[in-house]
Amino acid sequence: MTEEQIIGMIDHFGDAVNRAILAGFDGVEIHGANTYLIQQFFSPHSNRRTDKWGGDIEKRTTFPLAILEKAKQVANAHQMPEFIIGYRFSPEEIEEPGIRFEETMFLLDKLAQSGLDYFHFSMGNYARNSIVNPEDKEPLIRKFHALKSENVAKVPVIGVGGIAQRKDADAALEQGYDMVSIGKGFLVEPTWAKKAMDNEVCAEFADIAQQQALMIPTPLWEIMDYMIIDSAAEALKHQRIKELQSVEIKFEPGEYTAYGYGHNGKLPVTVSFSEDKILDISVDSSKESDGIANPAFERIPQQILDGQTLNIDVISGATVSSQAVLDGVSNAVDLAGATQKHCVVKHVKRLSGQPKSSKTP
């Protein structure tokens, strides 16, 4: 971008704030996450400029700070000191060079000094640990509190991701977030807040026939595949599974670790067996990038456990991750020396059209 284009882009952000105010919104959130433009300017991976807009970490904060200042100027021009301005950020980048958590805390301190109303983590799960150092299991929110400056400590922080029920929100608040953000939950449960306050169970999936009732536009509905179930088809499948389960199956009891192949190489899957049942499935997804694949690591194991079968549909948008989990469990079944598995486990896998990965040992 030329200098003129950069200044013009900052003005565009100001125009957006102006439209939000005219439309009657209470505030805006500056989207400095998910590798969009603002994050690109802060990232040493994408920003290789040598002028005032890039270079060392101080210069790489210039664009985000300019966006925040422009937003505040527009709100002040409307004489709206109460207009809320927040900032969403991705805490790390896995690339080398890339944003590291300590660098993010440097940026947040600069933003806090300038003045804003809240910070918003952008993560697939509120309890996420480092994607750069996955062996470090400390949740990033705890690192945030350990490293926060006096300026950052004055700004509330929002957690997001993996909050499906009231208990998840409570757990996030206990970990150190001041507020939580609910996205997917509201799509399938429009009364999520009331149900959570009343300690009622909230829906986590929508039925395929609910699109109109939930008032979800088709483009959004089409990318919500992993959150949509076909109740009628599920009932038929469960009936078929029950019939298949009448065939006796025997395992060598114990815990076995096998592998599928995810986006970043081997995906370890540890499976516990009794003589006749899969008892537990643990997926080590620490080397996988955080994002839309997360439901595969949570939903696929639970479906296998519930149905005691690998006849599981892969999750749209997370096909590779879904298949990696299925392959890992399948190979653990082999290690457990299952008898009659071709009648039950392998057979139902073939019914679903999911071939076993030949790459997995």
Short mmCIF file of C-alpha atoms in Angstrom, two decimals:
data_model
loop_
_atom_site.label_atom_id
_atom_site.label_comp_id
_atom_site.label_asym_id
_atom_site.label_seq_id
_atom_site.Cartn_x
_atom_site.Cartn_y
_atom_site.Cartn_z
CA MET A 1 0.00 0.00 0.00
CA THR A 2 1.14 3.51 -0.72
CA GLU A 3 1.13 6.18 1.98
CA GLU A 4 -1.94 7.70 0.32
CA GLN A 5 -3.74 4.34 0.33
CA ILE A 6 -2.96 3.79 4.01
CA ILE A 7 -4.32 7.21 4.99
CA GLY A 8 -7.37 6.55 2.83
CA MET A 9 -7.95 3.20 4.55
CA ILE A 10 -7.82 4.82 7.98
CA ASP A 11 -10.47 7.28 6.76
CA HIS A 12 -12.59 4.35 5.58
CA PHE A 13 -12.52 2.89 9.09
CA GLY A 14 -13.64 6.29 10.37
CA ASP A 15 -16.49 6.29 7.83
CA ALA A 16 -17.58 2.90 9.14
CA VAL A 17 -17.70 4.20 12.72
CA ASN A 18 -19.71 7.18 11.53
CA ARG A 19 -22.26 4.91 9.82
CA ALA A 20 -22.53 2.79 12.96
CA ILE A 21 -23.31 5.86 15.04
CA LEU A 22 -25.90 7.13 12.52
CA ALA A 23 -27.49 3.68 12.49
CA GLY A 24 -27.94 3.81 16.25
CA PHE A 25 -25.34 1.32 17.47
CA ASP A 26 -23.90 1.67 20.97
CA GLY A 27 -20.35 0.92 19.89
CA VAL A 28 -17.98 -0.78 17.48
CA GLU A 29 -15.31 -3.43 17.77
CA ILE A 30 -12.08 -2.83 15.85
CA HIS A 31 -11.22 -6.18 14.25
CA GLY A 32 -7.48 -6.52 14.78
CA ALA A 33 -7.54 -10.33 14.59
CA ASN A 34 -7.72 -13.34 12.27
CA THR A 35 -5.00 -12.09 9.85
CA TYR A 36 -7.20 -9.29 8.49
CA LEU A 37 -5.60 -5.97 7.54
CA ILE A 38 -5.03 -4.53 11.01
CA GLN A 39 -3.31 -7.70 12.20
CA GLN A 40 -1.28 -7.79 8.99
CA PHE A 41 0.19 -4.41 9.83
CA PHE A 42 1.15 -5.59 13.33
CA SER A 43 2.55 -8.94 12.21
CA PRO A 44 6.27 -9.32 11.49
CA HIS A 45 5.26 -12.12 9.14
CA SER A 46 3.21 -9.96 6.76
CA ASN A 47 4.58 -6.47 7.47
CA ARG A 48 8.06 -6.19 5.94
CA ARG A 49 7.82 -2.43 5.38
CA THR A 50 10.78 -0.16 6.08
CA ASP A 51 8.88 3.12 6.50
CA LYS A 52 7.00 4.48 9.52
CA TRP A 53 4.27 1.85 9.07
CA GLY A 54 6.54 -1.15 9.60
CA GLY A 55 9.84 -2.51 10.81
CA ASP A 56 10.31 -2.78 14.57
CA ILE A 57 7.45 -3.56 16.92
CA GLU A 58 6.89 0.11 17.75
CA LYS A 59 6.31 1.01 14.11
CA ARG A 60 4.09 -2.03 13.56
CA THR A 61 1.67 -0.64 16.15
CA THR A 62 1.26 2.58 14.14
CA PHE A 63 -1.64 1.40 11.97
CA PRO A 64 -3.75 -0.19 14.76
CA LEU A 65 -3.27 2.90 16.92
CA ALA A 66 -4.25 5.15 14.00
CA ILE A 67 -7.49 3.18 13.54
CA LEU A 68 -8.33 3.52 17.24
CA GLU A 69 -7.58 7.25 17.19
CA LYS A 70 -9.78 7.76 14.12
CA ALA A 71 -12.66 5.88 15.76
CA LYS A 72 -12.40 8.06 18.86
CA GLN A 73 -12.27 11.24 16.76
CA VAL A 74 -15.51 10.29 14.99
CA ALA A 75 -17.27 9.48 18.28
CA ASN A 76 -16.11 12.80 19.73
CA ALA A 77 -17.35 14.65 16.65
CA HIS A 78 -20.81 13.25 17.43
CA GLN A 79 -20.37 14.31 21.06
CA MET A 80 -20.81 10.69 22.17
CA PRO A 81 -18.26 10.05 24.93
CA GLU A 82 -20.31 7.00 25.94
CA PHE A 83 -19.83 5.34 22.50
CA ILE A 84 -18.12 1.99 23.11
CA ILE A 85 -14.91 1.11 21.26
CA GLY A 86 -13.36 -2.33 21.70
CA TYR A 87 -10.45 -4.17 20.08
CA ARG A 88 -10.38 -7.83 19.05
CA PHE A 89 -7.01 -9.51 18.75
CA SER A 90 -5.48 -12.87 17.88
CA PRO A 91 -2.94 -13.55 20.64
CA GLU A 92 -0.39 -15.43 18.51
CA GLU A 93 0.59 -16.45 15.01
CA ILE A 94 2.12 -19.86 14.35
CA GLU A 95 4.23 -18.50 11.46
CA GLU A 96 7.92 -17.72 11.81
CA PRO A 97 8.42 -14.84 12.13
CA GLY A 98 5.01 -14.18 13.59
CA ILE A 99 3.22 -12.49 16.45
CA ARG A 100 4.19 -13.87 19.86
CA PHE A 101 2.15 -13.38 23.01
CA GLU A 102 4.60 -10.97 24.59
CA GLU A 103 4.36 -8.80 21.46
CA THR A 104 0.58 -8.85 21.70
CA MET A 105 0.81 -7.60 25.28
CA PHE A 106 3.03 -4.76 24.03
CA LEU A 107 0.33 -3.76 21.51
CA LEU A 108 -2.44 -4.00 24.11
CA ASP A 109 -0.49 -1.70 26.41
CA LYS A 110 -0.20 0.87 23.62
CA LEU A 111 -3.93 0.62 22.89
CA ALA A 112 -4.78 0.89 26.59
CA GLN A 113 -2.64 4.01 26.92
CA SER A 114 -4.58 5.55 24.03
CA GLY A 115 -7.86 4.66 25.72
CA LEU A 116 -10.57 2.15 24.80
CA ASP A 117 -13.37 0.25 26.49
CA TYR A 118 -12.47 -3.44 26.23
CA PHE A 119 -10.23 -6.12 24.71
CA HIS A 120 -11.60 -9.24 23.04
CA PHE A 121 -9.56 -12.42 22.63
CA SER A 122 -10.17 -14.15 19.30
CA MET A 123 -9.78 -17.89 19.91
CA GLY A 124 -11.61 -21.09 19.10
CA ASN A 125 -11.74 -21.91 22.80
CA TYR A 126 -11.58 -19.62 25.81
CA ALA A 127 -9.23 -22.04 27.61
CA ARG A 128 -6.73 -22.26 24.77
CA ASN A 129 -3.04 -22.45 25.48
CA SER A 130 -0.19 -21.40 23.19
CA ILE A 131 -0.22 -22.55 19.56
CA VAL A 132 3.44 -21.59 19.28
CA ASN A 133 4.55 -23.62 22.32
CA PRO A 134 1.82 -26.30 22.61
CA GLU A 135 3.77 -28.15 25.30
CA ASP A 136 3.10 -25.14 27.55
CA LYS A 137 -0.37 -25.98 28.86
CA GLU A 138 -0.98 -22.71 30.73
CA PRO A 139 -4.15 -21.03 29.34
CA LEU A 140 -3.40 -17.76 27.57
CA ILE A 141 -5.83 -15.85 29.78
CA ARG A 142 -3.60 -16.66 32.75
CA LYS A 143 -0.56 -15.48 30.83
CA PHE A 144 -2.52 -12.33 30.01
CA HIS A 145 -3.02 -11.55 33.69
CA ALA A 146 0.58 -12.43 34.54
CA LEU A 147 1.98 -10.10 31.86
CA LYS A 148 -0.56 -7.26 31.83
CA SER A 149 0.67 -3.74 32.44
CA GLU A 150 -1.03 -1.26 34.76
CA ASN A 151 -2.73 0.26 31.70
CA VAL A 152 -4.02 -3.09 30.40
CA ALA A 153 -5.25 -4.04 33.89
CA LYS A 154 -7.76 -1.16 33.70
CA VAL A 155 -9.41 -2.51 30.52
CA PRO A 156 -12.03 -5.33 30.73
CA VAL A 157 -11.31 -8.45 28.67
CA ILE A 158 -13.78 -10.69 26.84
CA GLY A 159 -13.36 -14.45 26.38
CA VAL A 160 -14.87 -16.46 23.55
CA GLY A 161 -14.99 -19.94 22.07
CA GLY A 162 -16.34 -23.24 23.36
CA ILE A 163 -19.02 -21.58 25.49
CA ALA A 164 -22.11 -23.67 24.82
CA GLN A 165 -23.71 -23.88 28.27
CA ARG A 166 -23.97 -21.77 31.43
CA LYS A 167 -21.27 -23.90 33.07
CA ASP A 168 -18.85 -22.99 30.25
CA ALA A 169 -19.48 -19.28 30.81
CA ASP A 170 -18.96 -19.70 34.55
CA ALA A 171 -15.70 -21.56 33.93
CA ALA A 172 -14.45 -18.79 31.61
CA LEU A 173 -15.21 -16.11 34.18
CA GLU A 174 -13.43 -18.14 36.84
CA GLN A 175 -10.34 -18.35 34.62
CA GLY A 176 -10.08 -14.57 34.57
CA TYR A 177 -12.26 -13.10 31.83
CA ASP A 178 -14.43 -10.14 32.78
CA MET A 179 -17.09 -11.00 30.20
CA VAL A 180 -17.84 -13.76 27.70
CA SER A 181 -18.98 -13.59 24.11
CA ILE A 182 -21.45 -16.10 22.67
CA GLY A 183 -21.54 -16.57 18.88
CA LYS A 184 -22.46 -20.07 17.72
CA GLY A 185 -24.67 -20.63 20.76
CA PHE A 186 -27.03 -17.81 19.76
CA LEU A 187 -27.31 -19.09 16.19
CA VAL A 188 -28.98 -22.32 17.29
CA GLU A 189 -30.45 -21.06 20.59
CA PRO A 190 -31.90 -17.53 20.24
CA THR A 191 -32.92 -17.56 23.93
CA TRP A 192 -29.42 -18.59 25.06
CA ALA A 193 -29.05 -15.81 27.64
CA LYS A 194 -32.37 -16.51 29.35
CA LYS A 195 -31.78 -20.26 29.40
CA ALA A 196 -28.29 -19.75 30.81
CA MET A 197 -29.61 -17.47 33.56
CA ASP A 198 -32.29 -20.06 34.39
CA ASN A 199 -29.69 -22.88 34.39
CA GLU A 200 -31.48 -24.63 31.54
CA VAL A 201 -29.70 -26.73 28.91
CA CYS A 202 -29.04 -24.80 25.69
CA ALA A 203 -29.23 -26.39 22.26
CA GLU A 204 -25.85 -26.97 20.63
CA PHE A 205 -27.08 -28.11 17.22
CA ALA A 206 -29.85 -27.03 14.88
CA ASP A 207 -32.11 -29.47 13.09
CA ILE A 208 -31.95 -29.36 9.30
CA ALA A 209 -35.58 -28.20 9.22
CA GLN A 210 -35.04 -25.20 11.51
CA GLN A 211 -33.41 -22.70 9.15
CA GLN A 212 -36.58 -20.64 8.65
CA ALA A 213 -37.59 -20.78 12.31
CA LEU A 214 -34.12 -19.63 13.38
CA MET A 215 -34.17 -16.92 10.66
CA ILE A 216 -30.69 -17.81 9.44
CA PRO A 217 -29.86 -16.62 5.90
CA THR A 218 -28.73 -19.28 3.45
CA PRO A 219 -25.08 -18.14 3.07
CA LEU A 220 -24.62 -18.44 6.84
CA TRP A 221 -26.62 -21.68 7.04
CA GLU A 222 -24.36 -23.26 4.43
CA ILE A 223 -21.22 -22.72 6.51
CA MET A 224 -22.94 -23.96 9.68
CA ASP A 225 -22.94 -27.57 8.45
CA TYR A 226 -21.00 -28.80 11.48
CA MET A 227 -23.73 -27.39 13.74
CA ILE A 228 -26.67 -28.91 11.86
CA ILE A 229 -28.12 -32.38 12.32
CA ASP A 230 -30.79 -34.26 10.39
CA SER A 231 -32.87 -35.80 13.16
CA ALA A 232 -34.73 -38.19 10.87
CA ALA A 233 -31.53 -39.46 9.26
CA GLU A 234 -29.86 -39.73 12.67
CA ALA A 235 -32.71 -41.88 13.95
CA LEU A 236 -32.33 -44.26 11.00
CA LYS A 237 -28.57 -44.40 11.45
CA HIS A 238 -28.87 -45.16 15.16
CA GLN A 239 -31.28 -47.97 14.36
CA ARG A 240 -28.75 -49.41 11.92
CA ILE A 241 -26.00 -49.04 14.53
CA LYS A 242 -28.09 -50.91 17.11
CA GLU A 243 -28.50 -53.78 14.65
CA LEU A 244 -24.76 -53.88 13.98
CA GLN A 245 -24.01 -53.79 17.68
CA SER A 246 -25.74 -57.12 18.14
CA VAL A 247 -22.52 -58.66 16.80
CA GLU A 248 -20.21 -59.44 19.71
CA ILE A 249 -16.87 -57.62 19.71
CA LYS A 250 -13.87 -58.19 21.94
CA PHE A 251 -10.91 -55.90 22.71
CA GLU A 252 -7.74 -56.38 24.70
CA PRO A 253 -8.50 -54.00 27.60
CA GLY A 254 -6.12 -51.10 28.02
CA GLU A 255 -5.08 -47.73 26.64
CA TYR A 256 -3.65 -47.43 23.12
CA THR A 257 -2.21 -44.45 21.27
CA ALA A 258 -2.44 -44.41 17.48
CA TYR A 259 -2.26 -41.68 14.84
CA GLY A 260 -4.24 -40.01 12.12
CA TYR A 261 -2.89 -37.26 9.89
CA GLY A 262 -4.08 -33.68 10.47
CA HIS A 263 -3.10 -30.46 8.75
CA ASN A 264 0.22 -30.29 10.60
CA GLY A 265 1.26 -33.94 10.54
CA LYS A 266 0.61 -36.78 12.97
CA LEU A 267 -2.41 -36.36 15.24
CA PRO A 268 -2.07 -38.56 18.37
CA VAL A 269 -5.30 -40.24 19.48
CA THR A 270 -5.36 -42.19 22.75
CA VAL A 271 -8.22 -44.66 23.17
CA SER A 272 -9.17 -46.68 26.26
CA PHE A 273 -10.95 -50.03 25.89
CA SER A 274 -12.72 -52.47 28.13
CA GLU A 275 -13.27 -56.00 26.86
CA ASP A 276 -16.29 -55.00 24.84
CA LYS A 277 -16.43 -51.21 24.71
CA ILE A 278 -14.56 -48.03 23.79
CA LEU A 279 -14.36 -46.19 27.11
CA ASP A 280 -12.59 -42.94 26.33
CA ILE A 281 -10.97 -41.04 23.44
CA SER A 282 -8.40 -38.28 23.93
CA VAL A 283 -7.12 -36.26 20.97
CA ASP A 284 -3.86 -34.32 21.28
CA SER A 285 -4.63 -31.42 18.93
CA SER A 286 -1.95 -29.12 20.36
CA LYS A 287 -0.01 -29.03 17.08
CA GLU A 288 -3.09 -28.25 15.00
CA SER A 289 -4.02 -24.64 14.21
CA ASP A 290 -6.89 -23.31 16.29
CA GLY A 291 -10.09 -22.57 14.40
CA ILE A 292 -12.98 -24.28 12.63
CA ALA A 293 -11.37 -27.72 13.11
CA ASN A 294 -11.94 -27.52 16.89
CA PRO A 295 -15.43 -29.11 16.76
CA ALA A 296 -13.90 -32.20 15.10
CA PHE A 297 -11.71 -32.82 18.14
CA GLU A 298 -14.68 -32.53 20.49
CA ARG A 299 -17.72 -33.76 18.59
CA ILE A 300 -16.26 -36.74 16.66
CA PRO A 301 -14.89 -38.55 19.76
CA GLN A 302 -18.16 -38.04 21.62
CA GLN A 303 -20.19 -39.42 18.71
CA ILE A 304 -17.93 -42.48 18.51
CA LEU A 305 -18.36 -43.07 22.24
CA ASP A 306 -22.13 -42.56 22.14
CA GLY A 307 -22.64 -44.90 19.20
CA GLN A 308 -19.66 -47.23 19.72
CA THR A 309 -19.06 -46.96 15.99
CA LEU A 310 -16.93 -45.17 13.42
CA ASN A 311 -19.98 -44.61 11.26
CA ILE A 312 -19.65 -40.87 11.91
CA ASP A 313 -20.14 -38.05 9.42
CA VAL A 314 -17.15 -35.79 9.01
CA ILE A 315 -17.68 -32.14 9.94
CA SER A 316 -18.03 -29.71 7.04
CA GLY A 317 -15.08 -27.34 6.93
CA ALA A 318 -13.04 -29.69 9.10
CA THR A 319 -12.90 -32.75 6.87
CA VAL A 320 -9.17 -33.41 7.29
CA SER A 321 -9.32 -33.08 11.08
CA SER A 322 -12.45 -35.25 11.30
CA GLN A 323 -10.84 -37.98 9.22
CA ALA A 324 -7.64 -37.77 11.28
CA VAL A 325 -9.61 -38.50 14.45
CA LEU A 326 -11.51 -41.37 12.80
CA ASP A 327 -8.28 -42.87 11.46
CA GLY A 328 -6.61 -42.57 14.84
CA VAL A 329 -9.45 -44.41 16.60
CA SER A 330 -9.58 -47.01 13.84
CA ASN A 331 -5.88 -47.74 14.22
CA ALA A 332 -6.24 -47.89 18.00
CA VAL A 333 -8.94 -50.54 17.46
CA ASP A 334 -6.36 -52.52 15.48
CA LEU A 335 -3.84 -52.17 18.31
CA ALA A 336 -6.47 -53.40 20.77
CA GLY A 337 -6.72 -56.57 18.70
CA ALA A 338 -10.48 -56.38 18.21
CA THR A 339 -12.15 -59.56 17.04
CA GLN A 340 -15.18 -59.40 14.74
CA LYS A 341 -14.22 -55.76 14.01
CA HIS A 342 -14.74 -56.26 10.31
CA CYS A 343 -18.36 -57.01 11.07
CA VAL A 344 -18.83 -54.00 13.29
CA VAL A 345 -16.26 -51.22 13.41
CA LYS A 346 -14.65 -51.56 9.99
CA HIS A 347 -17.92 -52.48 8.30
CA VAL A 348 -19.78 -49.40 9.48
CA LYS A 349 -16.82 -47.29 8.50
CA ARG A 350 -17.11 -48.58 4.94
CA LEU A 351 -20.83 -47.83 5.00
CA SER A 352 -20.01 -44.18 5.62
CA GLY A 353 -17.63 -44.08 2.67
CA GLN A 354 -14.63 -43.17 4.79
CA PRO A 355 -11.52 -45.09 3.66
CA LYS A 356 -8.84 -45.96 6.19
CA SER A 357 -5.69 -43.87 5.78
CA SER A 358 -2.86 -46.03 4.48
CA LYS A 359 -0.34 -43.50 5.82
CA THR A 360 -1.11 -44.19 9.47
CA PRO A 361 1.12 -46.83 11.11
#
